Each structure stands twice: as C-alpha cells, then as structure tokens.
CSV table of C-alpha atoms in Angstrom, one decimal:
chain,number,residue,atom,x,y,z
E,18,MET,CA,-0.2,-0.3,0.0
E,19,SER,CA,1.8,3.6,-1.0
E,20,ILE,CA,1.6,4.8,2.8
E,21,LEU,CA,4.0,2.1,4.4
E,22,ASN,CA,6.0,3.2,0.3
E,23,GLN,CA,7.6,6.6,1.6
E,24,ASN,CA,10.3,8.4,2.5
E,25,LEU,CA,9.3,10.1,5.1
E,26,LEU,CA,13.3,10.7,6.5
E,27,THR,CA,15.1,11.7,2.6
E,28,LEU,CA,15.7,14.4,1.2
E,29,ASP,CA,17.2,15.0,-3.1
E,30,PHE,CA,19.0,17.9,-3.3
E,31,TRP,CA,20.6,18.6,-6.4
E,32,GLN,CA,21.1,22.5,-7.2
E,33,ASP,CA,19.5,24.9,-5.4
E,34,LYS,CA,16.4,22.3,-5.5
E,35,VAL,CA,15.5,19.7,-3.0
E,36,THR,CA,12.6,17.2,-3.2
E,37,TYR,CA,9.9,16.8,-0.6
E,38,GLY,CA,7.9,13.6,-1.8
E,39,GLU,CA,5.5,14.1,-4.7
E,40,ARG,CA,7.1,18.5,-4.7
E,41,THR,CA,10.6,19.9,-5.8
E,42,VAL,CA,10.6,22.8,-4.4
E,43,PRO,CA,13.8,25.7,-3.2
E,44,ILE,CA,16.0,24.4,-0.9
E,45,GLY,CA,15.3,25.7,2.7
E,46,THR,CA,11.1,25.2,2.1
E,47,ILE,CA,11.1,22.1,4.1
E,48,GLY,CA,12.2,23.5,7.8
E,49,CYS,CA,10.3,27.2,6.6
E,50,ALA,CA,7.4,25.1,6.2
E,51,ALA,CA,8.6,23.6,9.5
E,52,LEU,CA,9.3,26.9,11.7
E,53,ASN,CA,5.1,27.6,11.4
E,54,ILE,CA,3.8,24.5,13.0
E,55,THR,CA,1.9,25.1,16.6
E,56,ASP,CA,3.3,24.9,19.4
E,57,GLU,CA,-0.4,23.9,20.0
E,58,GLN,CA,-0.5,21.4,17.2
E,59,ILE,CA,3.7,20.0,18.4
E,60,THR,CA,2.0,19.1,21.7
E,61,GLU,CA,-1.6,17.8,20.4
E,62,LEU,CA,1.2,15.6,17.6
E,63,ILE,CA,3.0,14.7,21.8
E,64,THR,CA,-0.2,12.7,23.0
E,65,LEU,CA,-1.1,11.0,19.5
E,66,CYS,CA,2.2,9.6,19.5
E,67,GLN,CA,2.5,8.2,23.3
E,68,PRO,CA,0.8,5.1,21.1
E,69,LEU,CA,2.4,4.4,18.6
E,70,SER,CA,5.6,5.0,21.8
E,71,SER,CA,4.0,1.5,23.5
E,72,VAL,CA,4.8,-0.4,19.9
E,73,ILE,CA,8.2,0.6,19.6
E,74,LEU,CA,8.7,0.2,23.1
E,75,MET,CA,7.1,-3.5,22.2
E,76,ILE,CA,9.6,-4.5,19.9
E,77,GLY,CA,12.3,-3.5,22.0
E,78,THR,CA,11.4,-5.7,24.6
E,79,GLY,CA,9.6,-8.8,22.4
E,80,ASN,CA,6.5,-8.8,25.7
E,81,VAL,CA,3.5,-8.6,22.4
E,82,ASP,CA,0.4,-7.1,23.8
E,83,VAL,CA,-1.7,-7.0,20.9
E,84,SER,CA,-3.8,-4.4,22.7
E,85,VAL,CA,-1.8,-1.5,21.7
E,86,PHE,CA,-2.4,-2.3,18.1
E,87,PRO,CA,-5.6,-0.9,18.2
E,88,VAL,CA,-4.9,1.9,19.5
E,89,ALA,CA,-2.0,2.2,18.1
E,90,GLU,CA,-3.3,2.5,15.2
E,91,LYS,CA,-6.4,5.7,15.7
E,92,ALA,CA,-4.3,7.3,17.0
E,93,LEU,CA,-1.5,6.9,13.1
E,94,TRP,CA,-5.3,8.2,11.6
E,95,LYS,CA,-5.1,11.1,13.2
E,96,ILE,CA,-1.4,11.7,12.8
E,97,ILE,CA,-1.6,11.0,8.9
E,98,CYS,CA,-4.9,13.5,8.9
E,99,PHE,CA,-3.2,16.4,10.4
E,100,LEU,CA,0.0,15.7,8.1
E,101,GLN,CA,-2.5,15.6,4.6
E,102,LYS,CA,-3.6,18.7,5.3
E,103,THR,CA,-0.4,20.8,6.2
E,104,GLU,CA,3.6,21.2,4.6
E,105,PRO,CA,5.9,20.5,4.6
E,106,PHE,CA,4.0,16.7,4.9
E,107,SER,CA,1.2,17.3,3.0
E,108,PHE,CA,4.7,16.9,-0.1
E,109,LEU,CA,4.1,13.7,0.8
E,110,ASP,CA,1.4,10.6,-1.6
E,111,LEU,CA,-0.4,10.2,2.1
E,112,ALA,CA,-3.8,9.6,0.3
E,113,THR,CA,-5.5,6.5,1.3
E,114,ASP,CA,-8.8,6.0,4.7
E,115,GLU,CA,-9.7,5.0,7.6
E,116,LYS,CA,-10.9,1.7,5.8
E,117,GLU,CA,-7.3,0.9,3.5
E,118,LEU,CA,-5.2,1.9,7.0
E,119,HIS,CA,-7.2,0.2,9.0
E,120,ARG,CA,-6.6,-3.1,7.2
E,121,LEU,CA,-2.7,-2.7,7.8
E,122,PHE,CA,-4.0,-4.2,11.2
E,123,ASP,CA,-6.9,-6.3,10.4
E,124,GLU,CA,-6.4,-9.7,12.6
E,125,GLU,CA,-4.1,-11.7,9.4
E,126,HIS,CA,-1.8,-8.6,9.6
E,127,ILE,CA,-1.2,-8.6,12.7
E,128,GLU,CA,0.2,-11.9,13.6
E,129,ASN,CA,2.1,-11.2,10.5
E,130,ILE,CA,3.8,-8.5,12.8
E,131,VAL,CA,4.0,-9.8,16.5
E,132,ALA,CA,5.3,-13.4,14.7
E,133,TYR,CA,8.1,-10.8,13.0
E,134,ILE,CA,9.1,-8.8,16.3
E,135,GLU,CA,9.0,-13.0,17.3
E,136,ALA,CA,11.7,-13.3,15.0
E,137,LEU,CA,13.9,-10.6,16.2
E,138,GLN,CA,14.1,-12.2,19.4
E,139,GLU,CA,15.3,-15.6,18.4
E,140,ILE,CA,17.1,-14.2,15.5
E,141,GLY,CA,18.5,-11.0,15.6
E,142,ALA,CA,18.2,-8.0,12.4
E,143,SER,CA,18.0,-10.2,9.2
E,144,ALA,CA,14.3,-11.1,10.4
E,145,SER,CA,14.4,-7.8,8.8
E,146,PHE,CA,15.0,-9.7,5.0
E,147,ASP,CA,13.1,-12.4,5.1
E,148,ASP,CA,10.7,-11.5,2.4
E,149,LYS,CA,7.0,-13.0,4.4
E,150,TYR,CA,7.9,-10.7,7.2
E,151,SER,CA,7.8,-8.0,4.8
E,152,HIS,CA,4.4,-6.4,5.8
E,153,ALA,CA,5.2,-6.0,9.2
E,154,VAL,CA,9.1,-4.4,8.7
E,155,GLY,CA,6.2,-1.8,6.6
E,156,VAL,CA,4.1,-1.4,9.0
E,157,LEU,CA,6.3,-0.5,12.0
E,158,LYS,CA,9.1,1.6,10.1
E,159,LEU,CA,5.6,4.0,9.7
E,160,ILE,CA,5.2,3.3,13.0
E,161,GLN,CA,8.4,3.1,13.9
E,162,GLY,CA,8.8,7.0,11.9
E,163,MET,CA,5.2,9.1,12.9
E,164,SER,CA,6.0,7.8,16.7
E,165,GLN,CA,8.9,10.8,17.3
E,166,LEU,CA,7.6,13.3,15.2
E,167,GLY,CA,5.9,15.5,18.3
E,168,ASN,CA,8.8,15.5,20.1
E,169,THR,CA,11.4,16.2,17.5
E,170,LEU,CA,8.8,19.1,15.5
E,171,ASN,CA,9.2,20.2,19.4
E,172,ILE,CA,13.1,20.3,19.5
E,173,PHE,CA,13.4,21.7,15.9
E,174,LYS,CA,11.3,24.7,17.0
E,175,SER,CA,13.1,25.5,20.2
E,176,GLY,CA,16.3,24.9,18.6
E,177,MET,CA,15.9,27.2,15.3
E,178,ILE,CA,12.7,29.7,16.4
E,179,ASP,CA,15.2,32.5,18.0
E,180,PHE,CA,18.4,31.4,14.6
E,181,ALA,CA,15.3,32.3,12.9
E,182,HIS,CA,14.3,35.4,14.2
E,183,LYS,CA,18.4,36.4,13.9
E,184,LEU,CA,18.0,35.6,10.2
E,185,HIS,CA,15.3,37.8,9.2
E,186,ASP,CA,17.5,40.7,10.8
E,187,SER,CA,20.1,40.5,9.2
E,188,LYS,CA,21.4,40.9,5.4
E,189,ARG,CA,19.5,38.8,3.1
E,190,THR,CA,22.8,37.4,1.9
E,191,PRO,CA,25.0,34.1,2.1
E,192,ASP,CA,27.4,36.8,3.8
E,193,GLY,CA,24.9,38.1,6.2
E,194,TYR,CA,23.2,34.3,6.9
E,195,ALA,CA,26.9,33.2,8.4
E,196,ALA,CA,27.4,35.8,10.1
E,197,ALA,CA,24.3,35.3,11.7
E,198,PHE,CA,24.9,31.4,11.6
E,199,ALA,CA,27.7,32.4,13.8
E,200,GLU,CA,26.8,34.4,16.3
E,201,HIS,CA,24.3,32.3,16.6
E,202,PHE,CA,26.3,28.9,16.5
E,203,PRO,CA,29.8,29.5,18.1
E,204,LYS,CA,32.5,27.5,16.2
E,205,ASP,CA,33.0,26.3,20.6
E,206,ASP,CA,29.1,24.9,20.7
E,207,ILE,CA,29.4,22.9,17.9
E,208,SER,CA,29.8,19.4,19.4
E,209,PRO,CA,29.2,15.9,19.2
E,210,ASP,CA,27.8,16.4,22.7
E,211,ASN,CA,25.9,18.9,22.1
E,212,SER,CA,22.0,17.9,21.4
E,213,MET,CA,22.0,21.7,19.3
E,214,TRP,CA,23.7,19.7,16.6
E,215,MET,CA,22.1,16.2,16.9
E,216,GLN,CA,20.6,16.4,13.5
E,217,LEU,CA,23.4,14.7,11.2
E,218,THR,CA,23.9,11.7,13.9
E,219,ASN,CA,23.8,8.6,11.7
E,220,THR,CA,22.2,10.7,8.4
E,221,THR,CA,23.4,8.6,5.2
E,222,MET,CA,23.9,10.7,1.9
E,223,GLN,CA,24.2,8.4,-1.5
E,224,TYR,CA,24.3,10.3,-4.8
E,225,VAL,CA,21.3,9.1,-7.7
E,226,SER,CA,19.9,9.5,-10.7
E,227,ALA,CA,16.3,10.9,-11.1
E,228,VAL,CA,14.6,12.7,-13.4
E,229,MET,CA,14.0,16.9,-12.0
E,230,PRO,CA,10.8,19.0,-13.4
E,231,GLU,CA,13.6,20.8,-14.9
E,232,LYS,CA,14.3,18.4,-16.9
E,233,GLU,CA,14.1,15.7,-19.0
E,234,ILE,CA,17.0,13.9,-18.8
E,235,PRO,CA,17.8,12.4,-15.6
E,236,GLN,CA,20.2,14.5,-13.0
E,237,LEU,CA,22.3,13.6,-10.3
E,238,VAL,CA,21.5,13.7,-7.3
E,239,LYS,CA,22.1,13.7,-3.5
E,240,ARG,CA,20.1,11.8,-1.5
E,241,MET,CA,19.9,12.3,2.0
E,242,HIS,CA,18.7,9.8,5.0
E,243,TYR,CA,17.8,10.9,8.1
E,244,VAL,CA,16.7,9.3,11.6
E,245,SER,CA,14.5,12.6,12.2
E,246,PHE,CA,12.9,15.2,11.5
E,247,VAL,CA,14.8,17.2,13.4
E,248,GLY,CA,17.7,16.2,11.5
E,249,MET,CA,15.9,16.9,8.1
E,250,PHE,CA,14.6,19.8,9.4
E,251,ARG,CA,17.9,21.4,9.9
E,252,SER,CA,20.1,19.7,7.2
E,253,ASP,CA,18.1,21.3,4.5
E,254,LEU,CA,17.2,24.7,6.6
E,255,PHE,CA,21.2,24.6,6.1
E,256,GLU,CA,21.0,24.4,3.0
E,257,GLY,CA,19.4,26.9,2.2
E,258,LEU,CA,21.2,28.9,3.7
E,259,CYS,CA,24.0,28.8,2.0
E,260,VAL,CA,22.3,29.0,-1.2
E,261,GLY,CA,20.9,32.3,-0.4
E,262,HIS,CA,18.0,30.6,0.7
E,263,ALA,CA,16.3,32.1,4.3
E,264,PRO,CA,12.9,32.4,6.7
E,265,ARG,CA,11.4,35.8,7.2
E,266,LEU,CA,8.7,36.7,9.0
E,267,CYS,CA,5.1,38.2,7.7
E,268,PRO,CA,4.0,40.8,9.6
E,269,ILE,CA,0.1,40.4,8.0
E,270,CYS,CA,0.1,36.8,8.7
E,271,GLY,CA,2.9,35.5,10.9
E,272,LYS,CA,3.6,32.9,9.1
E,273,TRP,CA,7.5,32.0,8.2
E,274,PHE,CA,8.3,32.1,4.3
E,275,LEU,CA,11.2,31.0,1.7
E,276,THR,CA,12.8,34.0,0.4
E,277,THR,CA,15.0,32.5,-2.9
E,278,ASP,CA,17.6,35.9,-3.0
E,279,ALA,CA,18.9,39.2,-1.4
E,280,ARG,CA,15.9,41.2,-2.7
E,281,GLN,CA,13.8,42.7,1.0
E,282,THR,CA,10.5,40.6,0.3
E,283,LYS,CA,7.9,41.2,2.9
E,284,TYR,CA,5.3,39.8,3.5
E,285,CYS,CA,3.7,36.5,2.0
E,286,GLY,CA,2.1,35.1,-1.6
E,287,GLY,CA,-0.7,33.4,1.2
E,288,LEU,CA,-4.0,34.3,1.8
E,289,ALA,CA,-4.5,37.2,4.1
E,290,PRO,CA,-6.1,36.1,7.2
E,291,GLY,CA,-9.4,36.8,7.8
E,292,ASP,CA,-9.6,39.4,4.8
E,293,LYS,CA,-13.2,39.5,3.2
E,294,LEU,CA,-11.4,40.9,-0.6
E,295,GLY,CA,-10.0,37.2,-0.9
E,296,ARG,CA,-6.1,39.2,-1.0
E,297,THR,CA,-2.6,37.7,-0.9
E,298,CYS,CA,-0.5,39.2,2.8
E,299,ARG,CA,1.6,40.6,-0.4
E,300,GLN,CA,-0.7,43.1,-2.2
E,301,ILE,CA,-2.5,44.3,1.9
E,302,GLY,CA,1.6,44.2,2.3
E,303,ALA,CA,1.1,46.9,-1.0
E,304,LYS,CA,-1.5,48.9,0.4
E,305,GLN,CA,-0.2,49.4,3.9
E,306,GLY,CA,2.5,50.3,2.3
E,307,ARG,CA,1.0,53.8,1.1
E,308,GLU,CA,-0.5,54.2,3.6
E,309,GLN,CA,2.2,54.6,6.0
E,310,ARG,CA,4.8,56.5,3.8
E,311,GLU,CA,2.1,58.6,4.2
E,312,LEU,CA,0.8,58.2,7.8
E,313,ALA,CA,2.9,62.6,9.0
E,314,ASP,CA,5.3,61.3,11.5
E,315,ASP,CA,4.1,63.2,14.6
E,316,HIS,CA,0.5,61.4,13.9
E,317,PRO,CA,-0.9,59.5,17.3
E,318,ILE,CA,-0.3,56.7,15.8
E,319,LYS,CA,3.1,56.7,14.8
E,320,ALA,CA,3.6,59.2,18.3
E,321,ILE,CA,2.9,55.5,20.0
E,322,TYR,CA,5.6,53.8,17.6
E,323,THR,CA,8.8,55.8,18.1
E,324,ARG,CA,7.9,56.1,21.8
E,325,ARG,CA,8.1,52.3,22.6
E,326,MET,CA,11.3,51.7,20.3
E,327,ASN,CA,13.2,55.3,22.1
E,328,THR,CA,11.8,53.8,25.6
E,329,ILE,CA,13.6,50.3,24.7
E,330,THR,CA,17.0,51.3,22.6
E,331,GLN,CA,17.6,53.3,26.3
E,332,TYR,CA,16.7,50.0,28.3
E,333,LEU,CA,19.7,47.7,26.1
E,334,HIS,CA,22.0,50.4,25.8
E,335,ARG,CA,21.3,50.5,30.2
E,336,GLY,CA,22.0,47.1,29.9
E,337,THR,CA,18.3,46.0,31.6
E,338,LEU,CA,17.7,44.8,28.5
E,339,ASP,CA,19.3,41.8,26.2
E,340,GLU,CA,19.6,42.1,22.3
E,341,GLN,CA,17.3,38.9,21.7
E,342,THR,CA,14.7,40.4,23.3
E,343,ALA,CA,14.6,44.3,22.5
E,344,ALA,CA,15.5,42.8,18.3
E,345,VAL,CA,11.6,40.5,19.0
E,346,MET,CA,10.2,43.5,21.2
E,347,LYS,CA,11.2,45.9,18.0
E,348,LEU,CA,9.8,43.3,15.5
E,349,LEU,CA,6.3,42.3,17.8
E,350,ALA,CA,5.9,47.2,17.9
E,351,LYS,CA,6.0,47.2,13.7
E,352,SER,CA,4.1,44.8,13.2
E,353,LYS,CA,1.3,46.5,16.0
E,354,LEU,CA,2.1,50.0,13.7
E,355,ASP,CA,1.2,47.7,10.4
E,356,TYR,CA,-2.1,46.1,12.5
E,357,ALA,CA,-3.1,49.6,13.4
E,358,THR,CA,-1.9,51.1,10.0
E,359,LYS,CA,-4.3,49.0,8.8
E,360,PHE,CA,-7.8,48.7,11.2
E,361,VAL,CA,-9.0,50.8,12.8
E,362,ASP,CA,-10.5,49.5,15.5
E,363,TYR,CA,-7.2,48.2,16.4
E,364,ALA,CA,-5.8,51.4,16.5
E,365,ASN,CA,-8.2,53.7,19.0
E,366,GLY,CA,-8.9,50.7,20.8
E,367,ASN,CA,-6.2,48.2,22.0
E,368,TYR,CA,-3.0,49.2,20.3
E,369,GLU,CA,-1.6,51.1,23.2
E,370,LYS,CA,-1.8,49.2,25.4
E,371,GLU,CA,-0.1,46.3,23.8
E,372,MET,CA,2.6,48.8,22.6
E,373,GLU,CA,3.6,50.1,26.5
E,374,GLN,CA,6.6,49.2,27.8
E,375,ALA,CA,5.7,45.6,30.1
E,376,ALA,CA,3.1,44.6,27.4
E,377,LEU,CA,5.1,44.3,25.2
E,378,LEU,CA,8.2,43.4,27.2
E,379,ALA,CA,5.7,39.8,28.6
E,380,GLU,CA,4.1,39.0,25.2
E,381,ALA,CA,8.3,38.8,23.9
E,382,ARG,CA,9.3,36.8,26.4
E,383,ALA,CA,6.3,35.0,26.2
E,384,LYS,CA,6.8,34.8,22.8
E,385,MET,CA,10.6,34.1,23.1
E,386,LYS,CA,10.0,30.9,24.3
C-alpha cells in the first residue's frame, strides 16, 4: 500500500532545489514550513504519538500485547489526517482512508507483526530481510517514523526559532546568513555532545540518478536519509542558507516564508487572514506600505511606535534589556504599528495598551519560550 512506501525521512538535493515526496521546491522550504507548525499542534502530536511509542517499546522488549494495536491505529489515523493538510508533510503521497489503514491492522496482518517481533528476538535483525515479514516491517517502519514526530518537531522549533528571528533581521545574502549563523552558533558549541547538533547523527548520503522537474533527462542528485525529522528539517534549512535562501516572518499573517534572493521581500504570497476581499499578504502589504508612507511622523499611531522604540533602545543601552529580547520587542512593535495602520478599530482600541513597555516585554518573553 502507498502509505507504507513513503520515504518520510529522505530528501533529494539538486542545485538550489530539494525534493520531498512528490514536490520539488527551493532548498530551505522544508525547514521553513516546519517553523509554521504551532506549539498547540505539536503538543497534540506528542499526545497522539504516545500509543505508537508503546508499540516501539514492545518491539524492543519482545513482550507482545496485541491490545496496543487498535489504539495505535486510531492515533496513526489522526496523525496522518494532520499531515495530509500540513506542509511540508502534504508534499508526500499520504492519500489513504480509514478503511485502508484498518487493513494494515486486521487480524491477519497483526499476526504477521507479532510473528516478526518474535523472530527479531530469536534471530535478530536478519528477520527484517525475510519476505514473509515484509508487511510487518513496513507497518513498524511507519509507526517508528511517526512516533517521533511530536517530540522532534518540538526540538526543532525550540532550537531554531530564535535563529530564524536572527536571520529575519540579518543582511539577506549568504554572507549575512553566515554572520548570523556564526553569532548564534559559536564554534565552541559545535560538538557531538551538543544536542543542537544531533541533526547529523547516523545520517547517510548517496548519489542517485533522478528526473527533476526542470529537466527531461535524469540528473545526479544527492539523496540524504535521516533518522529523525529534526535532523531533516535542520539540514534543509542550513543547506538553504548556503545558497542564499532563508526564512522571513510575514508581518501580515505571522507565518514564516522563504526568500530566495537578496531583495527585501517583506510579505508572503499566501491569503491574508480575515481579508474579506481574498487578497494576499503581499497585496495587503503593498496597500499598507502606501498608507504608511502617507502617515505623518507626528500622527498619534506613529508617535506611540516611535516612543516605544526609543524606550527599548534606552533600556538596551542601560543594560536592563538584552539584545535578543529587544530585537523581538522591536519586531512585535513594528507588526502592531502595521496592524494599527490597517485596522482603525485596533488603532483606537488595544493598540496603545499592547504597545506599553511592560506589555510588549511580556509578549516578547512569551514568544521566545
């Protein structure tokens, strides 16, 4: 079945493109998309992954308990439904339905899985190469890959979100990204014992011939196989930096998008949330930019923003505010100014309160956690 034939942890790199599943996109797209998976979604995934972890534990101990499979099946179905509509996982061919998934765990196939687990205890890993256990190997490989999803996404975001903000504010060139990288990841921290660098542990690489979308003939591509999603996402993000691709935070929708050149692209091309006219963030941003240029410096909205920026700078110079927090506060203040410019109700309502120093500081610290 197609669900068992997915290379969940494999990327193909070719020039400045990467292929994941059925989609070929600019390098960096995979890691950038993962930044947009919310903390709430990750928390839910961690809970859903727990029944799958029970199956993995059962494989390791050899203590078979068939009652775990119905629970694992339901959890796996919910995870797949989430992946089908969430980038970058939606790039995979995860087309399936609940009936198809149920067939993977019917009585006959569970017997095959149990027999395989028993064979592992008796003859070891060589059982994996026995064709009669091919179904069991496929199902357990799928479960193993999915079981780590929530925790590895959590590790990826906690380790990369601050760095992404640094990239957002950096000079948008390969040199600028290298400088931001060097500042965020000091050389002394780059060691096998540092969990920030676990992304390349047990990663394997091979060169294969594959037909890329831009070419009609096969091209030589670098195929990377990872043992964890966190490694795959980080690798794609870092490979993107090497060719001048980096994430940027859209001030309209608040999502990360990938820029592929040095132009100061501020807005993503996605639909602006809540816009009744169905305009994109880029269209809203262009209109907003014109309005901002027309906004006088002494306008109350602009004055509140200028006053707050000055306060942040003063606190920074006094040493009562660190650079990282100040940078996040400035980004938040700018996004609130942009929003107030666009929406009169917000400008006349919560704008001034949210722009108070204490409120902005609290929001920045919450965002950085």
